[in-house]
């Protein structure tokens, strides 16, 4: 079973200067040591709701430092059945063996905990109260850390925003920043398969939840107050951020690190770490593999070092190392990975880069030569009843494959435009944000445009690198005042944010840009009407490729040994 089944909705009210909770002094009177029989204990929150937790105590006598994780996936469920690991991060046994108390708590309204479950809406205050409760127990020395992957990473992030006094460090894995872009909507388009399935997985009605305030695609007071980006200024601790280039929350991991490392409050600024691996939210599908770069294994080597330094004061050199370690991907066919695949240290993210633009042409080419013709365009019919199928990508669920699957599985079709370079004469290495500067029109009020970045191998394998959409009415932003329907037939400039990656397109490979208008069921299909209640219609969409409308793939070129323009 995939231990990184994810959570993706943040619905929280950032709190500054939160009041001290009422501490329920309920330590286990005869808690067993080791991991074979954890004690269930209860922590009372400030509103009187009691949350249940399993407490794993080390052998011997305390008090000890404590590591907490808070989960909607049930503390007594399958994620925590193996005491050696817990949902993608180190588990009770390893922490106990190294002299830590380990606590796994059911979040409000889940498992044995009281209260009503509303995804992530209570986790700032509840995280604060839980940390301060743990610090007051007889087996605790008052030095608390928090850890978690995916949903548990979100609850860890939210506890850090609450800034409980006894929380000294956090270690989070594959967790998003904001609901609007990182998990629920990308480019204004609902991440339909991920969100609807996850809401059902935690027992919620997807339709009703997504229609409620704070879950709609537009930005408003309900969504803004519940976005993590609005609360980062309250974080005052060192945090270790772990992500993957094919992870559904790739961008959130990077943005949290960059903001806290460079703009964070005292205690956070300059004290962050970032590890980016060639991984997805779950196991990668397709024919690529990156030996020696398994996220769980690599991150596991750092997790205890991190807490040993910040909770025990160990002089283990973790803060003497570069703050960023990112994996530079390269050719990686299973069993034949290039030696150009490696981890690269960096002082920050993104590394210094030179922006280059690759321009698509009507004949299917992609080159560094900007168009000079006065008029050039390609039109296609987009029928929402016959969308392009999802094949891989940064999705949560493995049903359609995760990561760099072969895009040749998508047949030749008029609404799926492939543009390729000639085989590269030299390596091209990129690291940083990727985007498409798109000039496009439609014959109606609204439609979607989708872009893909693909690494085409010499044998034709089309390895998906990144993909993302833009809903035309949100091309200027998600604020209601910025929403604007399209004028039929009039080209508009819009930016498709493909998020970040680090990859060397090796000599002999081709760089491919794909433009289409659907990717189903990963993203909700646009009915092309601008009115969700209207009957879907076939749209005629047009991509412009001329000197006044130079659609371009924008890449951050980095200069590493063996790679050049």
Coordinates of C-alpha atoms in Angstrom, one line a residue:
X1 CA 0.0 0.0 0.0
X2 CA 1.2 3.5 -0.8
X3 CA 2.3 5.0 2.5
X4 CA 2.1 8.5 1.0
X5 CA -1.6 8.7 0.2
X6 CA -2.0 12.4 0.5
X7 CA -4.1 15.1 1.9
X8 CA -4.6 18.2 0.0
X9 CA -6.9 20.8 1.4
X10 CA -5.8 23.5 3.7
X11 CA -8.7 25.3 5.4
X12 CA -7.2 27.1 8.3
X13 CA -7.4 30.5 10.0
X14 CA -3.8 31.7 10.7
X15 CA -3.5 32.7 14.3
X16 CA -0.9 35.0 15.9
X17 CA -0.4 35.2 19.6
X18 CA -2.8 32.4 20.3
X19 CA -3.9 32.0 23.9
X20 CA -2.4 29.3 26.1
X21 CA -4.6 26.1 26.1
X22 CA -6.1 24.4 29.0
X23 CA -3.7 21.5 29.6
X24 CA -5.3 18.2 30.4
X25 CA -2.8 16.6 32.8
X26 CA -3.5 13.0 31.8
X27 CA -0.2 11.2 31.5
X28 CA -0.4 7.4 31.4
X29 CA 0.0 6.1 34.9
X30 CA 1.6 2.8 33.8
X31 CA 2.5 3.4 30.2
X32 CA 4.4 0.5 28.7
X33 CA 7.9 1.1 27.2
X34 CA 8.9 0.2 23.7
X35 CA 6.6 0.0 20.8
X36 CA 4.6 -3.1 21.3
X37 CA 1.7 -1.6 23.3
X38 CA 1.4 2.2 23.1
X39 CA -0.7 3.9 25.7
X40 CA -3.8 5.8 24.5
X41 CA -4.0 9.2 26.2
X42 CA -6.2 12.3 25.8
X43 CA -5.3 15.9 25.3
X44 CA -7.9 18.6 26.0
X45 CA -8.1 21.5 23.6
X46 CA -8.9 25.0 24.5
X47 CA -12.6 24.5 23.6
X48 CA -12.9 21.4 25.8
X49 CA -12.7 18.9 22.9
X50 CA -10.5 15.9 23.8
X51 CA -8.1 14.4 21.2
X52 CA -6.8 10.8 21.4
X53 CA -3.2 9.9 20.9
X54 CA -0.9 6.9 21.1
X55 CA 2.2 7.6 23.2
X56 CA 5.2 5.4 22.5
X57 CA 7.8 5.7 25.3
X58 CA 11.5 4.6 25.1
X59 CA 12.9 2.1 27.5
X60 CA 14.3 3.4 30.7
X61 CA 13.4 6.5 32.6
X62 CA 12.7 9.9 31.2
X63 CA 12.0 12.7 30.7
X64 CA 12.8 12.7 27.0
X65 CA 12.4 15.0 24.0
X66 CA 9.2 14.4 22.1
X67 CA 8.3 14.0 18.4
X68 CA 4.6 14.5 17.5
X69 CA 2.7 13.6 14.4
X70 CA -1.0 14.4 13.9
X71 CA -3.1 12.4 11.4
X72 CA -6.5 12.2 9.8
X73 CA -5.7 8.7 8.7
X74 CA -6.3 7.1 12.2
X75 CA -3.6 6.5 14.7
X76 CA -4.7 2.8 15.0
X77 CA -5.0 2.4 11.2
X78 CA -2.7 0.8 8.6
X79 CA -0.4 3.8 8.3
X80 CA 1.0 3.1 11.8
X81 CA 0.8 -0.7 11.8
X82 CA 4.5 -0.9 11.3
X83 CA 6.4 0.6 14.2
X84 CA 9.5 1.1 12.1
X85 CA 7.9 3.7 9.8
X86 CA 4.9 5.9 9.7
X87 CA 3.4 7.3 6.5
X88 CA 6.7 7.9 4.8
X89 CA 8.8 9.2 7.7
X90 CA 10.5 7.5 10.6
X91 CA 8.2 5.8 13.0
X92 CA 7.9 5.0 16.7
X93 CA 10.5 2.3 17.0
X94 CA 13.3 4.3 15.5
X95 CA 12.5 7.3 17.6
X96 CA 12.2 5.2 20.8
X97 CA 15.5 3.5 20.0
X98 CA 17.1 7.0 19.8
X99 CA 15.7 8.3 23.0
X100 CA 12.5 10.1 21.9
X101 CA 8.9 9.8 22.9
X102 CA 6.8 9.4 19.8
X103 CA 3.2 10.6 19.7
X104 CA 0.7 10.0 16.9
X105 CA -2.6 11.8 17.5
X106 CA -6.0 11.5 15.7
X107 CA -7.0 15.0 14.5
X108 CA -10.3 16.4 15.6
X109 CA -13.3 14.4 14.5
X110 CA -11.2 11.4 13.3
X111 CA -10.5 8.0 14.9
X112 CA -11.0 8.2 18.6
X113 CA -10.8 12.0 18.9
X114 CA -13.9 14.0 19.7
X115 CA -15.3 16.9 17.7
X116 CA -16.3 17.5 14.1
X117 CA -13.9 16.8 11.2
X118 CA -13.4 19.8 8.9
X119 CA -10.2 19.2 6.9
X120 CA -7.4 21.3 8.4
X121 CA -9.7 24.0 9.7
X122 CA -8.8 23.4 13.4
X123 CA -5.1 22.3 13.1
X124 CA -3.4 25.6 14.0
X125 CA -5.1 25.8 17.3
X126 CA -5.2 22.1 17.9
X127 CA -1.5 21.7 16.9
X128 CA -0.6 24.5 19.3
X129 CA -2.6 22.9 22.2
X130 CA -1.2 19.5 21.5
X131 CA 2.4 20.7 21.5
X132 CA 1.9 22.5 24.8
X133 CA 0.1 19.5 26.3
X134 CA 3.0 17.2 25.3
X135 CA 5.5 19.6 26.9
X136 CA 3.7 19.5 30.2
X137 CA 3.7 15.7 30.6
X138 CA 5.9 13.9 33.1
X139 CA 7.7 11.9 30.4
X140 CA 8.5 15.1 28.4
X141 CA 11.5 17.4 28.9
X142 CA 9.6 20.1 27.2
X143 CA 11.6 20.0 23.9
X144 CA 9.1 19.1 21.1
X145 CA 9.4 18.5 17.4
X146 CA 6.7 17.7 14.9
X147 CA 6.9 15.5 11.8
X148 CA 4.8 14.2 9.0
X149 CA 4.3 13.5 5.3
X150 CA 1.4 14.7 3.1
X151 CA -1.6 15.3 5.4
X152 CA 0.6 14.9 8.4
X153 CA 3.0 17.4 6.9
X154 CA 0.1 19.8 6.5
X155 CA -0.8 19.5 10.2
X156 CA 2.9 20.0 11.1
X157 CA 3.0 23.1 9.0
X158 CA -0.1 24.5 10.6
X159 CA 1.2 23.8 14.1
X160 CA 4.4 25.7 13.2
X161 CA 2.2 28.7 12.1
X162 CA 0.6 28.7 15.6
X163 CA 4.1 29.1 17.1
X164 CA 3.7 27.1 20.3
X165 CA 6.5 28.1 22.6
X166 CA 7.8 24.5 23.1
X167 CA 7.9 23.6 19.4
X168 CA 11.6 23.7 18.5
X169 CA 11.8 22.1 15.0
X170 CA 9.7 20.4 12.3
X171 CA 10.4 17.9 9.5
X172 CA 7.8 17.8 6.7
X173 CA 7.6 15.7 3.6
X174 CA 5.5 16.3 0.4
X175 CA 3.1 18.9 1.8
X176 CA 1.5 21.8 0.0
X177 CA 1.5 25.5 0.6
X178 CA -1.8 26.8 -0.5
X179 CA -5.0 25.0 -1.4
X180 CA -5.6 27.3 -4.4
X181 CA -2.6 26.2 -6.4
X182 CA -0.8 23.4 -4.5
X183 CA -3.7 21.0 -4.0
X184 CA -7.2 21.8 -5.0
X185 CA -6.9 24.2 -8.0
X186 CA -4.0 24.6 -10.4
X187 CA -4.3 27.5 -12.8
X188 CA -7.9 27.8 -11.7
X189 CA -8.7 24.2 -12.8
X190 CA -9.9 21.7 -10.2
X191 CA -7.6 18.8 -9.6
X192 CA -10.6 16.6 -9.9
X193 CA -9.3 13.1 -9.6
X194 CA -7.1 13.9 -6.6
X195 CA -9.5 16.0 -4.7
X196 CA -12.8 14.1 -5.2
X197 CA -11.1 10.8 -4.3
X198 CA -9.3 12.2 -1.3
X199 CA -12.5 13.8 0.1
X200 CA -14.2 10.5 -0.2
X201 CA -11.3 8.7 1.4
X202 CA -11.8 10.8 4.5
X203 CA -15.6 10.4 4.5
X204 CA -16.6 13.7 3.1
X205 CA -19.0 14.6 0.2
X206 CA -16.9 16.0 -2.5
X207 CA -19.6 18.0 -4.2
X208 CA -20.8 19.8 -1.1
X209 CA -17.3 20.4 0.2
X210 CA -15.9 21.9 -3.0
X211 CA -18.9 24.2 -3.3
X212 CA -18.5 25.5 0.3
X213 CA -16.8 28.9 1.2
X214 CA -13.1 28.6 1.1
X215 CA -13.1 25.8 -1.4
X216 CA -14.1 27.7 -4.5
X217 CA -11.7 28.5 -7.3
X218 CA -12.0 32.3 -6.8
X219 CA -10.0 34.1 -4.1
X220 CA -12.0 35.7 -1.3
X221 CA -11.9 36.3 2.5
X222 CA -12.7 32.7 3.2
X223 CA -9.9 31.3 1.0
X224 CA -7.3 34.0 1.9
X225 CA -7.6 33.5 5.6
X226 CA -7.2 29.7 5.2
X227 CA -4.0 29.8 3.0
X228 CA -0.8 28.8 4.6
X229 CA 1.1 31.5 2.7
X230 CA -0.8 34.0 4.8
X231 CA 0.6 32.5 8.0
X232 CA 4.2 31.8 7.2
X233 CA 5.3 35.1 8.9
X234 CA 4.3 33.5 12.2
X235 CA 6.7 30.5 11.9
X236 CA 9.7 30.9 14.2
X237 CA 11.4 27.5 14.0
X238 CA 13.8 25.6 11.8
X239 CA 12.1 23.3 9.3
X240 CA 13.3 20.6 7.0
X241 CA 11.3 20.5 3.8
X242 CA 11.4 17.3 1.6
X243 CA 9.8 17.1 -1.8
X244 CA 9.9 15.4 -5.1
X245 CA 10.0 16.6 -8.7
X246 CA 7.0 14.4 -9.6
X247 CA 5.1 15.1 -6.4
X248 CA 1.6 16.6 -6.4
X249 CA 2.8 19.3 -4.0
X250 CA 6.2 20.0 -5.5
X251 CA 5.7 23.8 -5.7
X252 CA 4.4 24.1 -2.2
X253 CA 7.5 22.4 -0.8
X254 CA 9.8 24.8 -2.7
X255 CA 7.8 28.0 -1.9
X256 CA 7.7 27.3 1.9
X257 CA 11.4 26.8 2.0
X258 CA 12.2 29.9 -0.1
X259 CA 9.9 32.2 1.9
X260 CA 11.0 31.0 5.3
X261 CA 14.7 30.8 4.5
X262 CA 14.9 34.3 2.9
X263 CA 12.0 36.3 4.5
X264 CA 11.0 34.3 7.6
X265 CA 10.8 35.6 11.1
X266 CA 13.7 35.3 13.6
X267 CA 14.2 31.6 14.4
X268 CA 13.1 30.6 10.9
X269 CA 15.1 32.8 8.5
X270 CA 18.4 31.2 7.5
X271 CA 17.5 28.0 9.4
X272 CA 15.6 26.0 6.8
X273 CA 16.7 22.9 4.8
X274 CA 15.4 21.7 1.4
X275 CA 15.8 18.2 -0.1
X276 CA 14.3 17.6 -3.5
X277 CA 14.3 14.0 -4.9
X278 CA 13.2 12.5 -8.2
X279 CA 10.1 11.1 -6.7
X280 CA 6.3 11.3 -6.8
X281 CA 3.7 11.3 -4.1
X282 CA 3.8 7.6 -4.4
X283 CA 5.9 5.1 -6.5
X284 CA 6.8 6.3 -10.0
X285 CA 5.2 4.6 -13.0
X286 CA 6.8 4.3 -16.4
X287 CA 10.2 3.1 -17.4
X288 CA 12.4 5.5 -15.6
X289 CA 14.2 4.8 -12.3
X290 CA 16.7 6.8 -10.3
X291 CA 19.0 4.5 -8.2
X292 CA 20.2 5.7 -4.9
X293 CA 17.6 8.5 -4.7
X294 CA 14.6 6.9 -3.0
X295 CA 12.9 9.7 -1.0
X296 CA 12.0 7.7 2.0
X297 CA 15.5 6.3 2.4
X298 CA 17.3 9.6 1.7
X299 CA 15.0 11.7 3.9
X300 CA 15.2 9.0 6.6
X301 CA 18.9 9.5 6.8
X302 CA 18.4 13.2 7.6
X303 CA 15.3 13.1 9.9
X304 CA 17.0 11.9 13.1
X305 CA 20.0 14.2 12.5
X306 CA 17.7 17.1 12.3
X307 CA 15.9 16.4 15.5
X308 CA 19.1 15.3 17.3
X309 CA 20.5 18.8 16.5
X310 CA 17.5 20.9 17.5
X311 CA 16.0 18.8 20.3
X312 CA 19.2 17.3 21.8
X313 CA 21.8 19.9 20.9
X314 CA 23.9 17.4 19.0
X315 CA 26.9 18.9 17.2
X316 CA 26.4 16.6 14.1
X317 CA 27.2 19.1 11.4
X318 CA 23.7 19.2 9.8
X319 CA 23.6 23.0 9.9
X320 CA 27.1 23.3 8.4
X321 CA 26.0 21.7 5.2
X322 CA 24.5 23.6 2.2
X323 CA 20.8 24.5 2.9
X324 CA 19.7 22.9 -0.4
X325 CA 20.3 19.5 -1.9
X326 CA 18.4 18.9 -5.2
X327 CA 18.5 15.9 -7.5
X328 CA 19.6 16.8 -11.1
X329 CA 17.7 14.2 -13.1
X330 CA 19.1 12.9 -16.4
X331 CA 18.6 10.0 -18.7
X332 CA 17.2 7.2 -16.5
X333 CA 15.7 4.3 -18.4
X334 CA 15.2 1.5 -16.0
X335 CA 18.5 -0.4 -15.5
X336 CA 20.5 2.1 -17.7
X337 CA 20.5 5.4 -15.7
X338 CA 23.1 7.9 -16.7
X339 CA 25.8 8.9 -14.3
X340 CA 24.7 12.5 -14.8
X341 CA 21.9 11.7 -12.3
X342 CA 23.1 13.1 -9.0
X343 CA 22.4 15.3 -6.0
X344 CA 23.6 18.9 -6.3
X345 CA 24.2 21.2 -3.3
X346 CA 23.0 24.8 -3.5
X347 CA 23.0 27.8 -1.3
X348 CA 19.4 28.6 -2.2
X349 CA 16.6 27.8 -4.6
X350 CA 16.5 28.4 -7.5
X351 CA 20.1 28.3 -8.4
X352 CA 21.5 31.0 -10.7
X353 CA 20.1 30.4 -14.2
X354 CA 19.9 32.0 -17.6
X355 CA 16.5 32.2 -19.1
X356 CA 16.1 30.7 -22.6
X357 CA 13.0 30.5 -24.8
X358 CA 12.1 27.7 -27.2
X359 CA 9.6 28.7 -29.8
X360 CA 7.1 26.2 -31.4
X361 CA 6.5 26.4 -35.1
X362 CA 3.6 25.3 -37.3
X363 CA 5.6 22.3 -38.7
X364 CA 5.9 20.8 -35.2
X365 CA 9.4 22.1 -34.5
X366 CA 10.7 23.7 -31.4
X367 CA 13.8 26.0 -31.5
X368 CA 15.7 28.9 -30.1
X369 CA 14.8 31.0 -33.1
X370 CA 12.0 33.5 -32.4
X371 CA 9.3 33.7 -35.1
X372 CA 9.6 36.4 -37.7
X373 CA 6.5 35.8 -39.8
X374 CA 3.6 38.3 -39.4
X375 CA 0.9 35.7 -39.1
X376 CA 1.1 32.1 -37.9
X377 CA -1.4 30.0 -35.9
X378 CA -2.8 26.6 -35.4
X379 CA -6.5 25.9 -34.6
X380 CA -8.1 22.8 -33.2
X381 CA -11.5 21.7 -32.0
X382 CA -11.7 20.8 -28.3
X383 CA -14.7 18.6 -27.5
X384 CA -15.3 18.3 -23.7
X385 CA -17.1 15.0 -24.3
X386 CA -13.8 13.5 -25.7
X387 CA -11.0 14.8 -23.5
X388 CA -7.3 13.8 -23.6
X389 CA -6.7 11.0 -21.1
X390 CA -4.4 11.4 -18.1
X391 CA -1.1 9.5 -18.5
X392 CA 1.2 10.1 -15.6
X393 CA 2.1 13.4 -14.1
X394 CA 2.2 14.9 -10.6
X395 CA -0.9 13.1 -9.4
X396 CA -1.6 11.5 -6.0
X397 CA -3.3 8.3 -7.0
X398 CA -1.5 5.6 -9.0
X399 CA -4.6 4.7 -11.1
X400 CA -3.3 6.7 -14.1
X401 CA 0.4 6.3 -13.2
X402 CA 2.6 8.8 -11.3
X403 CA 5.4 10.7 -12.9
X404 CA 7.3 10.3 -16.2
X405 CA 5.1 7.9 -18.1
X406 CA 5.5 7.5 -21.8
X407 CA 3.2 10.1 -23.5
X408 CA 3.1 8.0 -26.7
X409 CA 0.2 6.3 -25.0
X410 CA -1.8 9.3 -26.1
X411 CA -2.6 8.8 -29.8
X412 CA -2.3 11.2 -32.6
X413 CA -5.2 13.6 -32.4
X414 CA -5.9 17.1 -33.7
X415 CA -6.3 18.7 -30.3
X416 CA -2.9 17.4 -28.9
X417 CA -0.1 19.5 -30.4
X418 CA 3.4 18.2 -30.2
X419 CA 6.4 20.5 -30.8
X420 CA 10.0 19.0 -30.7
X421 CA 13.5 20.2 -31.0
X422 CA 16.0 18.4 -33.3
X423 CA 18.1 15.8 -31.4
X424 CA 20.3 17.9 -29.1
X425 CA 23.9 18.3 -30.1
X426 CA 24.9 19.0 -26.4
X427 CA 23.4 18.5 -23.0
X428 CA 20.9 21.1 -21.9
X429 CA 20.5 21.4 -18.1
X430 CA 17.7 23.3 -16.4
X431 CA 16.9 24.0 -12.7
X432 CA 14.2 26.3 -11.5
X433 CA 10.7 27.5 -12.5
X434 CA 9.4 26.4 -15.9
X435 CA 6.6 28.2 -17.7
X436 CA 4.9 28.6 -21.1
X437 CA 4.3 32.1 -22.4
X438 CA 1.1 31.4 -24.4
X439 CA -0.7 33.5 -26.9
X440 CA -4.1 31.9 -27.6
X441 CA -7.7 32.5 -28.5
X442 CA -11.0 30.7 -28.4
X443 CA -14.3 31.1 -30.1
X444 CA -16.3 31.3 -26.9
X445 CA -16.3 32.8 -23.4
X446 CA -13.9 30.4 -21.7
X447 CA -11.8 27.3 -22.3
X448 CA -8.7 25.6 -20.9
X449 CA -5.2 25.3 -22.2
X450 CA -2.8 22.7 -21.0
X451 CA 1.0 22.5 -21.4
X452 CA 3.4 19.6 -21.0
X453 CA 7.2 19.5 -20.9
X454 CA 8.5 16.2 -22.2
X455 CA 12.0 14.6 -22.5
X456 CA 12.0 12.5 -25.7
X457 CA 14.6 9.7 -25.6
X458 CA 16.5 8.6 -28.7
X459 CA 14.3 5.5 -29.0
X460 CA 11.2 7.7 -28.9
X461 CA 10.1 7.2 -25.3
X462 CA 8.3 10.4 -24.3
X463 CA 9.0 10.9 -20.6
X464 CA 6.6 13.4 -19.0
X465 CA 8.5 16.0 -16.9
X466 CA 5.9 18.6 -16.0
X467 CA 2.3 19.5 -16.9
X468 CA -0.2 22.1 -15.9
X469 CA -3.3 24.0 -17.1
X470 CA -4.7 27.5 -17.2
X471 CA -8.4 28.3 -17.2
X472 CA -8.7 31.3 -19.5
X473 CA -11.1 33.3 -17.3
X474 CA -8.4 33.1 -14.5
X475 CA -5.5 34.2 -16.8
X476 CA -5.1 37.5 -14.8
X477 CA -5.5 35.9 -11.3
X478 CA -8.1 34.4 -9.0
X479 CA -9.3 37.6 -7.4
X480 CA -13.0 38.1 -8.5
X481 CA -12.1 41.6 -9.7
X482 CA -9.6 40.1 -12.1
X483 CA -11.8 37.4 -13.6
X484 CA -12.4 38.1 -17.3
X485 CA -14.1 36.0 -20.0
X486 CA -12.4 35.8 -23.4
X487 CA -13.5 37.9 -26.3
X488 CA -14.2 35.3 -29.1
X489 CA -11.4 35.1 -31.7
X490 CA -9.2 37.7 -29.9
X491 CA -5.7 36.4 -28.9
X492 CA -4.7 36.8 -25.3
X493 CA -1.4 36.4 -23.6
X494 CA -1.4 34.0 -20.6
X495 CA 1.2 32.3 -18.5
X496 CA 1.1 28.6 -17.8
X497 CA 3.1 27.9 -14.6
X498 CA 4.6 24.4 -15.0
X499 CA 6.2 24.6 -11.5
X500 CA 9.9 23.7 -11.0
X501 CA 12.2 20.9 -11.9
X502 CA 15.9 20.0 -12.3
X503 CA 16.7 18.0 -15.4
X504 CA 19.5 17.5 -17.9
X505 CA 18.2 16.8 -21.4
X506 CA 21.1 14.7 -22.6
X507 CA 22.8 14.9 -26.0
X508 CA 20.6 13.0 -28.6
X509 CA 17.4 13.6 -26.7
X510 CA 14.7 16.1 -27.8
X511 CA 12.9 18.7 -25.8
X512 CA 9.1 18.5 -26.4
X513 CA 6.4 21.0 -25.7
X514 CA 2.8 19.8 -25.8
X515 CA -0.2 22.1 -26.0
X516 CA -3.8 20.8 -25.6
X517 CA -7.0 21.7 -23.7
X518 CA -7.7 18.7 -21.4
X519 CA -6.1 16.1 -19.2
X520 CA -8.9 14.0 -17.7
X521 CA -9.6 12.8 -15.1
X522 CA -6.7 14.5 -13.4
X523 CA -8.2 17.9 -14.2
X524 CA -11.8 18.9 -14.5
X525 CA -12.9 19.3 -18.1
X526 CA -14.0 22.8 -19.1
X527 CA -17.4 23.0 -20.7
X528 CA -16.2 25.9 -22.8
X529 CA -19.2 28.1 -21.8
X530 CA -18.0 30.3 -18.9
X531 CA -21.2 29.2 -17.2
X532 CA -21.1 25.9 -15.4
X533 CA -24.8 25.5 -15.6
X534 CA -24.9 25.7 -19.4
X535 CA -24.7 22.8 -21.8
X536 CA -21.0 22.0 -22.8
X537 CA -20.0 23.0 -26.2
X538 CA -17.2 22.2 -28.7
X539 CA -14.6 25.0 -28.7
X540 CA -12.3 26.1 -31.5
X541 CA -9.1 27.0 -29.8
X542 CA -6.1 28.7 -31.6
X543 CA -2.4 28.9 -30.7
X544 CA -0.5 31.9 -32.1
X545 CA 3.1 31.4 -33.3
X546 CA 4.1 34.7 -35.0
X547 CA 6.4 37.6 -34.3
X548 CA 3.7 39.6 -32.5
X549 CA 2.4 36.6 -30.6
X550 CA 5.6 34.5 -29.9
X551 CA 4.3 31.6 -27.8
X552 CA 7.4 30.2 -26.0
X553 CA 8.5 27.5 -23.6
X554 CA 10.6 29.3 -20.9
X555 CA 13.5 27.3 -19.4
X556 CA 16.1 28.2 -16.7
X557 CA 19.4 27.1 -18.1
X558 CA 22.1 26.2 -15.6
X559 CA 25.7 25.6 -16.4
X560 CA 26.9 22.4 -14.9
X561 CA 29.8 20.2 -15.9
X562 CA 29.0 18.5 -19.2
X563 CA 25.9 20.6 -19.9
X564 CA 25.6 23.7 -22.1
X565 CA 23.3 25.5 -24.5

